[in-house]
Amino acid sequence: MVVKDLEQYSAWRHGVMSALKRYQAWIASAELADAATEQRLARTLARLSDDKLSVAFVAEFSRGKSELINAIFFADYGQRILPSAAGRTTMCPTELLYDPAWPPCIRLLPIETRAENLSTSDYREQASAWTMLPLDLEAPESMHDVFRQVCLTRHVSVEEAKRYGLYDENDPDMAATLDDDGLVEISLWRHAIINFPHPLLKQGLVILDTPGLNAIGTEPELTLNLIPHAHAVLFILAADTGVTKSDIEVWRQHIGSGAGRLVVLNKIDSMWDELRSDEEVNSAISRQQEHAAHMLSLEPRQVFPVSAQKALVAKITNEAGLLQKSRLGELERALFDELIPAKKDIVRKQLAHDLHTLSSAQQALIGARMRGIVEQLHELKSLRGKNQSVIAHMVKRVEAEKKEFDSSLFKLQATRAVFTRLSTELYTNMGMDILRDHVLAVRDAMARSRFTLGMREAVKAFFAGIRQDLLASEHKIDEIRDMMDVMYRKFSAEHGLSLAPPMAFTLDKYRDEIADIEDIYDKQFGTMTLLTTSRVVLIERFFDSIASSVKRCFKAANADAEAWLKVIMAPLEAQIRQHKEQLKHRQASIQRIHDATDDLEQKIEAFEQSQAELEQLKVQLSELSGAISIAINAEFVELDAAA
């Protein structure tokens, strides 16, 4: 069921992409593509091609998290993919995905990188920072030995653990974690990325396996990026332990109820008892389910009792009765009935908006061409039976129109100069240099404010500065859009061009993203009244991830702004070029008729043929737009047909 659902979603995406590519090829051949259209199509296709579905698994250790991943996603492989055993197994955040640009391998980021001012995301761009181990797909035992890297640990001194932000001397439970030599056990690796050509991963699924709940607080990448951006989060409890205090804290602070957030009560097989009836066992499981729901402020139906281990065994051995008893099917249906339609709806809304913008632009171009043809036909037909003096008058009138239009183009050049100045000011307000200065100011303040609450104030000032920069950038965007709106309306009124208002652009999305980052930070550190040495290290590491997340946000905002600036004039320039060509052709046509009146009927016939061809273009454009709309709104794509 899981494979089929993902294959159908993938087939739907490819169906939409095929329709878009046909549209792209057709408008290029019909010479209806301008810079704005080409860029929007390229971005839409790239977004569809790189579309991912991410599912995060969060739990304290010994909740059967890795076993649940194996049962849901990898049972068809016939064996465990992720290591699963009693006690702690996954020691570092682990992503399972497939990227054809990499060979089958596991990439491992050393724990020592936590001592640097870089987040895990920053290191993704530095291939040399990772240890890469190949996966031999033909040797399962060897492959599983490599996978066990995510379980490896090493023992370090308390000072070294503090430097990595992995030891809090004020936590009374920490002392009990020291071994006989006074050393702290820490993970060997900070992060792992498994590139594995499994069918589900090839369809765009990304699975995040997190270590114990204590890692949620100590690895900011999980808190700021990976878990919040997951399309689904499965929070796993165990029937034999119930809901602990740390479970409640993580649920409230980092996960919470909402779309794509599911609670799993695992290990219900620990409650199976041959000495009790099925009704008694089911009643006991229901009580645990209701208790977990109450502790997390949920409805009991939002908590899914399962036995991941028995489900995995049942799938591998093909025992239908055991699989049903494991109750995994109910969880799978809830997960994929919610995950895929929700993701599809997000993509569908964006595609519908893109299609409307694309189709409107092409319809406007065809309309402009059609008006030019109609005007020229009217002029030519009005010349029938007219003498040379009338034709000469029309030649002069077209020449006057051309001069007036050329004069407008000179005014447009002045607008371009203002446009360039405002664009430069926009980049100044939201450029990477100003962000770098903000980050350096915070790090300098942190260095001067250790052991004081001044560290919190520095981060607070950082977010305030970022908000101010984005607000100033938004003002510049408004200035540019208002200026172009005046120019659009001026050309439309004076020269009869059919121009929709300039393409809108806003930084709201990025302001919201940064507000979310600030909210996560406030939850983590906002109520802290005292900063100890170990907490200072943690807040420094956390700020590294904040800086990295904001940097990604700024890069995306800059890329979007650059794309917008490149294309905001494109519709106007396209119609200016077309109008200029039409004036030129009108002038040449009337001049030729002035020189040889016997060409008049041939010209009229040629323009009538062009008019018929444009009508056919309108029909073809509507058909292609309709094909994309059908593909977007399709509920499911038949897999055989898609293939």
XYZ file of C-alpha atoms in Angstrom:
643
model
C 0.000 0.000 0.000
C 2.778 2.438 0.934
C 4.686 1.818 -2.298
C 1.522 2.154 -4.395
C 0.514 5.431 -2.737
C 3.931 6.979 -3.320
C 4.142 5.630 -6.865
C 0.752 7.164 -7.652
C 1.847 10.504 -6.190
C 5.085 10.347 -8.193
C 3.156 9.412 -11.358
C 0.850 12.390 -10.747
C 3.843 14.724 -10.508
C 5.366 13.332 -13.697
C 2.020 13.651 -15.478
C 1.885 17.349 -14.592
C 5.530 17.793 -15.621
C 4.867 16.166 -19.020
C 1.913 18.499 -19.648
C 4.042 21.508 -18.647
C 6.886 20.449 -20.952
C 4.467 20.128 -23.894
C 3.197 23.604 -23.081
C 6.772 24.893 -22.838
C 7.760 23.433 -26.227
C 4.610 24.730 -27.914
C 4.862 28.355 -26.726
C 8.527 28.382 -27.788
C 7.610 27.199 -31.302
C 4.742 29.730 -31.436
C 7.136 32.511 -30.301
C 4.946 33.246 -27.283
C 7.624 32.798 -24.602
C 9.070 35.835 -22.860
C 11.671 35.948 -20.075
C 9.034 35.915 -17.319
C 7.282 32.868 -18.797
C 10.510 30.935 -19.348
C 11.659 31.609 -15.801
C 8.321 30.679 -14.220
C 8.175 27.438 -16.212
C 11.748 26.547 -15.284
C 11.108 27.172 -11.576
C 7.837 25.241 -11.631
C 9.435 22.241 -13.343
C 12.433 22.333 -10.990
C 10.141 22.453 -7.955
C 8.156 19.449 -9.213
C 11.281 17.504 -10.128
C 12.854 18.007 -6.690
C 9.632 17.506 -4.730
C 10.143 15.441 -1.571
C 7.914 13.874 1.062
C 9.646 13.894 4.433
C 8.591 11.835 7.453
C 10.297 12.333 10.828
C 10.292 9.741 13.624
C 10.750 11.173 17.110
C 10.987 9.164 20.340
C 12.988 8.497 23.458
C 15.341 5.535 23.143
C 13.957 1.993 23.440
C 10.569 2.944 22.005
C 11.044 0.788 18.892
C 11.425 3.754 16.543
C 13.890 2.189 14.121
C 11.844 -1.014 14.099
C 8.737 1.004 13.164
C 10.611 2.573 10.243
C 11.673 -0.891 9.107
C 8.100 -2.202 9.413
C 6.401 0.644 7.542
C 8.899 1.282 4.784
C 11.401 -1.546 4.366
C 9.653 -4.851 5.117
C 9.546 -5.640 1.388
C 13.329 -5.719 1.492
C 13.039 -8.932 3.526
C 15.198 -7.799 6.423
C 15.942 -4.853 8.694
C 17.523 -1.868 6.986
C 18.087 0.248 10.098
C 19.788 -1.373 13.081
C 17.225 -2.244 15.724
C 17.903 -3.813 19.110
C 17.167 -3.365 22.807
C 18.471 -0.130 24.303
C 19.875 2.771 22.295
C 20.579 2.136 18.622
C 20.372 5.309 16.528
C 22.818 7.694 18.229
C 22.808 10.544 15.691
C 20.109 12.070 13.470
C 19.913 9.871 10.383
C 18.319 10.725 7.036
C 17.410 8.030 4.533
C 16.959 9.322 1.010
C 17.986 8.749 -2.583
C 19.978 11.225 -4.649
C 21.109 9.864 -8.034
C 24.015 12.309 -7.976
C 25.619 10.165 -5.240
C 26.491 6.449 -5.271
C 24.865 4.178 -2.671
C 26.679 5.235 0.490
C 26.429 6.561 4.003
C 27.859 10.025 4.682
C 28.838 10.728 8.279
C 29.550 14.101 9.876
C 32.055 13.841 12.772
C 30.832 14.925 16.207
C 33.860 17.245 16.456
C 32.136 19.667 14.061
C 29.848 20.693 16.945
C 32.772 22.734 18.294
C 32.712 24.983 15.188
C 30.421 27.901 14.318
C 28.638 25.968 11.597
C 25.355 24.070 11.565
C 24.749 20.703 9.962
C 23.118 22.504 7.015
C 26.278 24.526 6.440
C 28.313 21.332 6.276
C 26.024 19.846 3.617
C 27.797 22.049 1.104
C 31.247 20.847 2.244
C 31.744 17.326 0.925
C 35.227 17.142 2.454
C 33.797 17.489 5.981
C 31.964 14.155 5.715
C 33.245 10.606 5.956
C 31.745 8.598 3.089
C 31.432 4.820 3.276
C 30.157 2.911 0.207
C 27.235 0.493 0.403
C 27.624 -2.869 -1.297
C 24.048 -3.610 -2.375
C 25.018 -7.176 -3.292
C 26.315 -7.955 0.212
C 23.564 -7.361 2.807
C 25.714 -8.286 5.796
C 28.430 -5.871 4.755
C 25.830 -3.184 4.154
C 24.325 -3.664 7.593
C 27.769 -3.394 9.165
C 28.058 0.023 7.527
C 24.584 1.018 8.741
C 25.657 0.245 12.293
C 27.875 3.330 12.145
C 24.841 5.297 13.373
C 25.037 3.287 16.627
C 28.696 3.946 17.385
C 29.839 6.006 20.351
C 33.058 7.050 22.037
C 33.981 8.186 25.547
C 35.347 11.685 26.097
C 36.217 13.886 29.053
C 33.581 16.114 30.622
C 35.396 19.191 29.285
C 35.292 17.897 25.719
C 31.607 16.979 26.068
C 30.924 20.511 27.357
C 32.728 21.980 24.358
C 30.301 20.151 22.098
C 27.331 21.205 24.228
C 26.672 17.584 25.214
C 27.137 17.793 28.982
C 25.257 20.024 31.430
C 26.875 19.897 34.858
C 23.742 21.459 36.399
C 21.569 18.601 35.232
C 21.383 16.222 38.244
C 20.917 13.239 35.939
C 24.163 13.891 34.058
C 26.481 12.655 36.794
C 24.914 9.207 36.555
C 25.953 9.001 32.887
C 29.691 9.085 33.718
C 31.571 5.804 33.526
C 34.055 4.533 36.091
C 36.786 6.693 34.570
C 34.661 9.856 34.732
C 34.147 9.914 30.979
C 31.006 10.794 29.007
C 29.640 8.549 26.270
C 28.773 10.550 23.147
C 27.880 9.656 19.579
C 30.772 9.165 17.188
C 28.893 11.089 14.530
C 26.856 14.287 14.492
C 24.657 13.443 11.496
C 24.272 10.621 8.975
C 22.833 10.644 5.444
C 22.125 7.237 3.941
C 21.840 7.323 0.158
C 20.001 4.130 -0.630
C 18.262 3.189 -3.925
C 15.136 1.767 -2.334
C 11.947 2.123 -4.458
C 10.238 4.308 -1.857
C 13.223 6.629 -1.557
C 13.475 6.833 -5.338
C 9.907 8.150 -5.346
C 11.048 11.152 -3.289
C 10.462 9.890 0.244
C 12.898 11.187 2.889
C 12.919 9.506 6.302
C 14.410 11.165 9.372
C 15.345 8.877 12.258
C 16.143 10.920 15.359
C 18.123 9.770 18.395
C 16.655 10.018 21.915
C 14.636 13.039 22.997
C 17.649 14.640 24.687
C 19.095 15.181 21.211
C 16.111 17.355 20.272
C 17.408 19.995 22.656
C 21.115 19.593 21.930
C 21.100 19.356 18.104
C 19.539 22.636 16.920
C 19.264 21.369 13.341
C 16.505 19.017 14.479
C 14.637 21.745 16.347
C 14.987 24.519 13.772
C 14.905 22.734 10.449
C 14.362 19.015 10.076
C 11.395 18.369 12.391
C 9.439 21.620 11.716
C 9.783 21.140 7.936
C 8.795 17.459 7.916
C 5.495 16.798 6.166
C 4.647 14.206 8.820
C 6.011 13.596 12.317
C 5.421 10.296 14.118
C 5.868 10.652 17.869
C 6.445 7.210 19.330
C 5.575 6.094 22.840
C 5.836 2.605 24.290
C 2.912 0.726 25.796
C 5.155 -0.699 28.507
C 6.464 2.694 29.697
C 3.565 5.059 28.981
C 3.979 8.843 28.671
C 6.980 10.264 30.508
C 7.662 13.853 31.550
C 10.235 14.281 28.774
C 7.688 12.912 26.272
C 5.204 15.630 27.283
C 7.811 18.403 27.117
C 9.005 17.456 23.640
C 5.434 17.034 22.360
C 4.412 20.474 23.606
C 7.579 22.381 22.701
C 8.693 20.803 19.442
C 5.890 18.805 17.844
C 2.363 19.557 19.038
C -0.887 18.466 17.466
C -1.777 19.494 13.929
C -1.713 18.315 10.351
C 0.682 15.442 9.803
C 1.424 14.955 13.515
C 0.637 11.406 14.678
C 1.200 9.649 18.025
C 2.137 5.964 17.988
C 1.759 3.727 21.049
C 4.253 1.005 20.147
C 5.033 -2.389 21.700
C 1.440 -3.409 22.370
C 2.674 -7.000 21.981
C 4.075 -6.589 25.534
C 0.411 -6.561 26.628
C -0.561 -9.685 24.716
C -1.278 -12.432 27.232
C -2.339 -15.994 26.398
C -3.962 -16.234 29.830
C -6.380 -13.405 29.047
C -9.081 -13.184 26.406
C -8.725 -10.987 23.342
C -11.373 -8.668 24.776
C -9.384 -8.217 27.989
C -6.168 -7.542 26.063
C -7.895 -5.045 23.756
C -9.471 -3.321 26.753
C -6.054 -2.943 28.409
C -4.604 -1.518 25.199
C -7.530 0.918 24.936
C -6.874 2.141 28.495
C -3.234 2.822 27.625
C -4.368 4.563 24.452
C -6.808 6.780 26.368
C -4.197 7.580 29.029
C -1.613 8.610 26.414
C -4.213 10.768 24.647
C -5.162 12.453 27.923
C -1.546 13.219 28.832
C -0.934 14.802 25.417
C -4.326 16.583 25.245
C -5.502 14.527 22.264
C -8.503 12.450 21.322
C -7.919 8.666 21.750
C -8.433 8.175 17.979
C -5.312 10.304 17.431
C -3.148 7.719 19.219
C -2.365 4.571 17.207
C -1.521 1.375 19.153
C 0.826 -0.878 17.141
C 3.433 -3.569 17.423
C 6.188 -2.611 15.014
C 8.257 -5.729 15.677
C 5.363 -8.137 15.064
C 4.299 -6.166 11.980
C 7.797 -6.458 10.519
C 7.867 -10.200 11.191
C 4.372 -10.600 9.710
C 5.271 -8.734 6.529
C 8.495 -10.681 6.018
C 6.879 -14.078 6.734
C 3.592 -13.148 5.037
C 1.437 -13.863 8.120
C -1.802 -11.930 7.502
C -3.268 -12.740 10.925
C -0.215 -11.466 12.802
C -0.105 -8.328 10.630
C -3.725 -7.558 11.450
C -3.092 -8.152 15.150
C -0.134 -5.727 15.011
C -2.573 -2.946 13.939
C 0.064 -1.380 11.698
C -2.425 -1.068 8.828
C -4.456 1.544 10.709
C -1.371 3.689 11.280
C -0.251 3.365 7.651
C -3.671 4.405 6.371
C -3.760 7.404 8.709
C -0.243 8.430 7.718
C -0.603 8.195 3.960
C -4.259 9.216 3.793
C -3.186 12.454 5.445
C 0.381 12.954 4.256
C 0.072 12.547 0.495
C -3.237 14.412 -0.054
C -2.037 17.301 2.138
C 1.245 17.547 0.244
C -0.554 17.181 -3.081
C -2.964 19.965 -2.155
C -0.080 22.344 -1.406
C 1.594 21.551 -4.736
C -1.722 21.721 -6.601
C -2.561 25.228 -5.317
C 0.866 26.544 -6.340
C 0.548 24.920 -9.763
C -2.923 26.372 -10.324
C -1.563 29.849 -9.565
C 1.403 29.314 -11.895
C -0.851 28.034 -14.688
C -3.175 31.048 -14.429
C -0.205 33.432 -14.611
C 1.344 31.559 -17.551
C -1.875 31.293 -19.543
C -2.766 34.951 -18.934
C 0.616 36.088 -20.235
C 0.308 34.050 -23.439
C -3.300 35.090 -23.991
C -2.232 38.729 -23.643
C 0.498 38.267 -26.264
C -1.894 36.613 -28.701
C -4.445 39.352 -28.004
C -1.862 42.043 -28.751
C -0.970 40.340 -32.028
C -4.625 39.973 -32.897
C -5.333 43.671 -32.281
C -2.408 44.604 -34.492
C -3.731 42.407 -37.307
C -7.285 43.780 -36.945
C -6.020 47.366 -37.001
C -3.937 46.748 -40.101
C -6.812 44.952 -41.837
C -9.091 47.877 -41.062
C -6.557 50.307 -42.500
C -5.931 48.232 -45.606
C -9.614 47.658 -46.315
C -10.233 51.386 -45.905
C -7.739 51.975 -48.743
C -9.876 50.188 -51.301
C -10.785 52.705 -54.032
C -8.841 55.501 -52.355
C -6.533 57.795 -54.314
C -2.850 58.338 -53.806
C -3.322 61.428 -51.612
C -5.351 59.475 -49.036
C -2.757 56.712 -48.943
C -0.002 59.294 -48.551
C -1.909 60.779 -45.604
C -2.050 57.363 -43.939
C 1.694 56.929 -44.433
C 2.252 60.203 -42.572
C -0.137 59.170 -39.792
C 1.729 55.912 -39.181
C 5.021 57.816 -39.187
C 3.600 60.158 -36.518
C 2.486 57.170 -34.390
C 5.951 55.665 -34.678
C 7.622 58.919 -33.595
C 5.256 59.218 -30.615
C 6.003 55.620 -29.633
C 9.764 56.185 -29.954
C 9.383 59.205 -27.666
C 7.715 56.971 -25.065
C 10.648 54.584 -25.293
C 13.035 57.402 -24.325
C 10.920 57.988 -21.216
C 11.145 54.270 -20.481
C 14.941 54.563 -20.438
C 14.653 57.136 -17.630
C 12.448 54.692 -15.741
C 15.124 52.031 -16.171
C 17.671 54.259 -14.421
C 15.352 54.665 -11.411
C 14.631 50.928 -11.540
C 18.367 50.150 -11.346
C 18.825 52.487 -8.373
C 15.904 50.995 -6.446
C 17.095 47.461 -7.230
C 20.518 48.274 -5.804
C 18.916 49.682 -2.656
C 16.779 46.548 -2.349
C 19.853 44.288 -2.483
C 21.604 46.513 0.052
C 18.785 46.044 2.572
C 18.546 42.269 2.188
C 22.031 41.391 0.982
C 24.229 38.705 2.471
C 26.730 41.319 3.677
C 24.244 42.957 6.031
C 23.255 39.514 7.376
C 26.921 38.666 7.953
C 27.309 41.893 9.959
C 24.310 40.978 12.120
C 25.730 37.502 12.794
C 29.181 38.847 13.676
C 27.600 41.387 16.045
C 25.792 38.616 17.925
C 28.879 36.425 18.168
C 30.877 39.394 19.438
C 28.178 40.160 22.021
C 28.145 36.506 23.102
C 31.904 36.544 23.570
C 31.570 39.625 25.801
C 28.485 38.467 27.705
C 29.285 34.931 28.833
C 27.447 33.917 32.011
C 25.051 36.882 31.624
C 21.613 37.281 30.149
C 23.191 39.662 27.637
C 23.450 36.671 25.301
C 19.682 36.525 25.084
C 19.485 40.250 24.409
C 22.009 39.883 21.585
C 19.890 37.255 19.850
C 16.763 39.350 20.425
C 18.492 42.324 18.768
C 19.526 40.047 15.884
C 15.930 39.133 15.075
C 14.822 42.766 15.454
C 17.502 43.845 12.974
C 16.505 41.143 10.499
C 12.850 42.189 10.692
C 13.838 45.822 10.080
C 15.936 44.851 7.051
C 13.106 42.843 5.516
C 10.634 45.659 6.176
C 12.939 48.154 4.436
C 13.299 45.702 1.550
C 9.509 45.382 1.314
C 9.238 49.178 0.994
C 11.689 49.116 -1.928
C 9.703 46.310 -3.564
C 6.556 48.428 -3.229
C 8.334 51.417 -4.801
C 9.488 49.338 -7.755
C 6.066 47.770 -8.263
C 4.266 51.156 -8.036
C 6.675 52.711 -10.531
C 6.205 49.844 -12.984
C 2.434 49.952 -12.491
C 2.417 53.608 -13.605
C 4.542 52.727 -16.631
C 2.300 49.773 -17.542
C -0.846 51.916 -17.358
C 0.807 54.718 -19.319
C 1.761 52.446 -22.237
C -1.644 50.752 -22.147
C -3.507 54.076 -22.313
C -1.273 55.835 -24.856
C -0.572 52.978 -27.259
C -3.410 50.525 -26.755
C -1.282 47.749 -25.277
C -3.088 45.058 -23.292
C -1.082 44.764 -20.085
C -2.078 43.181 -16.791
C -0.636 44.813 -13.630
C 3.051 44.022 -12.988
C 3.828 40.663 -11.387
C 3.347 40.883 -7.619
C 6.120 39.980 -5.181
C 6.260 39.952 -1.398
C 8.657 38.899 1.336
C 5.812 37.693 3.602
C 6.876 34.067 3.213
C 10.395 34.816 4.436
C 9.256 37.038 7.287
C 7.011 34.178 8.431
C 9.890 31.681 8.218
C 12.142 33.886 10.330
C 9.304 34.482 12.819
C 8.988 30.686 13.133
C 12.724 30.409 13.806
C 12.474 33.104 16.480
C 9.492 31.355 18.044
C 11.450 28.082 18.307
C 14.351 29.967 19.896
C 12.029 31.642 22.425
C 10.550 28.289 23.414
C 14.036 26.897 23.960
C 15.655 29.818 25.784
C 13.086 32.575 26.339
C 12.219 31.676 29.940
C 15.759 30.805 31.025
C 16.716 32.811 34.110
C 20.298 31.623 34.454
C 22.947 30.710 31.943
C 25.468 28.188 33.170
C 28.679 27.353 31.333
C 27.144 24.369 29.575
C 24.021 26.329 28.621
C 26.241 29.073 27.171
C 27.800 26.498 24.843
C 24.365 25.216 23.913
C 22.988 28.665 23.109
C 26.080 29.375 21.008
C 25.531 26.153 19.054
C 21.866 26.997 18.748
C 22.672 30.425 17.359
C 24.950 28.805 14.773
C 21.923 26.930 13.482
C 19.765 30.062 13.694
C 22.330 31.943 11.602
C 22.440 29.088 9.091
C 18.628 28.939 8.819
C 18.320 32.708 8.386
C 21.130 32.609 5.828
C 19.221 29.999 3.782
C 16.111 32.155 4.086
C 17.972 35.274 2.897
C 19.532 33.365 0.001
C 16.107 32.176 -1.123
C 14.647 35.683 -0.725
C 17.524 37.163 -2.745
C 17.071 34.550 -5.476
C 13.326 35.236 -5.661
C 13.872 39.005 -5.680
C 16.480 38.685 -8.427
C 14.113 36.538 -10.485
C 11.294 39.047 -9.975
C 13.456 42.018 -10.966
C 14.532 40.217 -14.128
C 11.003 39.542 -15.290
C 8.890 42.424 -13.971
C 9.555 44.364 -17.190
C 9.326 41.308 -19.446
C 5.588 41.558 -20.339
C 5.945 45.279 -21.086
C 9.108 44.761 -23.140
C 7.528 41.880 -25.070
C 4.534 43.985 -26.079
C 6.750 46.995 -26.832
C 8.791 44.854 -29.239
C 5.622 43.501 -30.797
C 4.017 46.945 -31.127
C 7.212 48.308 -32.619
C 7.265 45.513 -35.202
C 3.599 46.093 -36.004
C 4.185 49.827 -36.588
C 7.146 48.997 -38.777
C 5.115 46.490 -40.800
C 2.168 48.902 -41.118
C 4.464 51.633 -42.352
C 6.145 49.334 -44.885
C 2.841 47.837 -46.019
C 1.114 51.164 -46.650
C 4.245 52.514 -48.329
C 4.321 49.542 -50.704
C 0.643 50.062 -51.507
C 1.387 53.738 -52.089
C 4.007 52.674 -54.599
C 1.907 49.898 -56.194
C -1.806 49.862 -55.417
C -2.273 46.450 -57.067
C -0.655 44.865 -53.942
C -3.596 45.884 -51.735
C -5.780 42.782 -52.126
C -2.808 40.475 -51.685
C -1.956 42.248 -48.419
C -5.528 42.002 -47.174
C -5.576 38.291 -47.971
C -2.262 37.744 -46.161
C -3.483 39.538 -43.030
C -6.744 37.585 -43.024
C -4.689 34.388 -43.140
C -2.590 35.631 -40.197
C -5.797 36.401 -38.303
C -7.064 32.847 -38.842
C -3.721 31.429 -37.667
C -3.883 33.510 -34.473
C -7.394 32.217 -33.788
C -6.014 28.696 -34.108
C -3.188 29.589 -31.699
C -5.769 30.698 -29.119
C -7.544 27.348 -29.453
C -4.290 25.390 -29.102
C -3.239 27.454 -26.080
C -6.563 26.762 -24.374
C -6.221 23.045 -25.112
C -2.693 22.881 -23.661
C -3.697 24.887 -20.575
C -6.670 22.572 -20.168
C -4.395 19.518 -20.369
C -2.225 20.906 -17.570
C -5.307 21.703 -15.490
C -6.619 18.149 -15.964
C -3.228 16.726 -14.911
C -3.116 18.995 -11.829
C -6.633 18.091 -10.714
C -6.317 14.343 -11.364
C -6.895 12.426 -8.141
C -4.753 9.447 -9.159
C -2.746 8.613 -12.226
C -2.958 5.027 -13.422
C 0.543 3.633 -13.008
C 0.509 1.638 -16.260
C -0.629 4.676 -18.232
C 1.964 6.901 -16.574
C 4.703 4.440 -17.406
